[in-house]
DNA sequence: CCCATGACTGATT
DNA sequence: TAATCAGCCATGG
């Protein structure tokens, strides 16, 4: 899977990198902006394959405004929340984000 | 080529 | 608000 940069992933990464600090975007949102409407799943797949710490992937959450847990039992989910809180994003008691308030609107 | 899996979404109940 | 169902498609075996 070395051809990741040769696929639409580049576009996905570009969109993720364009998310303003303190805001979040859903997978569907990223997919749409990346020119892949309805392919939210592939966006998640792309992020799963990603391993770039300089990319603000933590600003990408699912449609419910929750942190998507990934396989592997990584600590990523925990880090994601901490990073978002560090940017001013507030989680409710259920660990969810108010999308109406923090959702990125380009 | 076929099959199973997956950081998902949206409508419906 | 939460749970369920069906649809989406790239990736790997």
XYZ file of C-alpha atoms (C1' of nucleotides) in Angstrom:
132
model
C 0.000 0.000 0.000
C 2.779 2.303 -1.011
C 0.636 3.801 -3.715
C -1.432 5.634 -1.170
C -0.056 8.962 -2.298
C -0.913 8.052 -5.856
C -4.589 7.561 -5.016
C -7.319 9.958 -3.958
C -5.783 9.784 -0.520
C -3.653 12.807 -1.328
C -6.828 14.801 -1.773
C -8.250 13.472 1.464
C -5.099 14.393 3.318
C -5.171 17.845 1.755
C -8.726 18.401 2.966
C -7.894 17.183 6.450
C -4.908 19.500 6.540
C -7.209 22.359 5.568
C -9.495 21.950 8.557
C -9.134 25.102 10.718
C -7.834 24.759 14.223
C -10.603 24.466 16.769
C -13.093 22.976 14.297
C -13.926 19.467 13.195
C -15.217 17.753 10.072
C -17.066 14.483 9.579
C -15.838 11.705 7.327
C -18.650 12.451 4.919
C -17.670 16.101 4.892
C -14.068 15.286 4.096
C -15.119 12.799 1.444
C -17.325 15.388 -0.207
C -14.646 18.092 -0.203
C -12.152 15.577 -1.507
C -14.386 14.854 -4.472
C -15.510 11.468 -3.207
C -19.200 11.890 -2.338
C -20.585 8.891 -0.489
C -17.187 7.398 0.103
C -16.878 8.279 3.762
C -15.722 4.736 4.358
C -12.753 5.175 2.118
C -11.847 8.329 3.972
C -11.755 6.327 7.174
C -9.698 3.726 5.398
C -7.284 6.395 4.200
C -6.856 7.771 7.699
C -6.353 4.262 9.010
C -3.496 3.809 6.589
C -2.116 7.203 7.527
C 0.737 7.593 9.969
C 1.640 11.247 9.625
C 1.738 13.105 12.976
C 1.888 16.470 11.219
C -1.555 15.857 9.730
C -4.455 17.011 11.968
C -6.398 13.779 11.482
C -7.800 14.213 14.968
C -10.142 16.872 13.571
C -11.984 14.204 11.638
C -14.829 12.506 13.500
C -17.867 10.455 12.563
C -21.369 11.842 11.828
C -22.348 11.647 15.495
C -19.507 13.914 16.519
C -17.791 11.100 18.338
C -14.259 9.807 18.170
C -14.176 6.764 15.959
C -12.413 3.914 17.644
C -10.043 2.132 15.356
C -8.929 -1.465 15.405
C -5.646 -2.373 16.985
C -6.526 -0.966 20.379
C -4.262 1.995 19.788
C -4.304 4.924 22.143
C -5.132 7.158 19.215
C -8.722 7.712 20.316
C -7.499 9.098 23.620
C -4.904 11.329 21.974
C -7.465 12.580 19.484
C -9.725 13.838 22.238
C -6.877 15.482 24.119
C -5.691 17.258 20.992
C -9.154 18.557 20.197
C -9.656 19.815 23.727
C -6.272 21.519 23.465
C -7.655 23.388 20.448
C -10.713 24.603 22.284
C -13.181 21.915 21.240
C -15.496 20.913 24.059
C -16.866 17.414 24.582
C -20.153 16.793 26.332
C -20.541 14.273 29.134
C -20.974 11.485 26.599
C -17.674 12.310 24.962
C -19.349 13.902 21.989
C -18.806 17.159 20.112
C -21.528 19.673 19.282
C -21.310 19.491 15.495
C -23.690 22.413 15.072
C -21.087 24.482 16.851
C -17.702 23.072 15.858
C -18.456 21.623 12.452
C -16.159 23.066 9.801
C -18.008 25.192 7.233
C -15.838 26.059 4.210
C -12.007 -12.717 -10.079
C -14.478 -13.591 -5.674
C -15.041 -12.906 -0.723
C -14.611 -10.700 3.813
C -13.465 -6.611 6.359
C -13.747 -1.839 7.697
C -11.293 5.389 11.623
C -18.718 5.550 7.766
C -23.559 7.730 6.401
C -28.334 8.448 6.189
C -33.076 7.200 6.760
C -36.209 4.745 9.581
C -38.085 2.854 13.797
C -31.285 9.924 21.858
C -30.320 5.212 20.636
C -30.675 1.031 17.831
C -31.206 -1.233 13.246
C -30.722 -1.730 8.156
C -28.919 -1.191 3.734
C -25.595 1.085 0.680
C -21.075 2.746 -0.417
C -16.258 1.015 -2.265
C -10.922 0.368 -1.580
C -7.827 -3.131 0.144
C -5.951 -7.684 1.021
C -6.102 -12.746 0.964
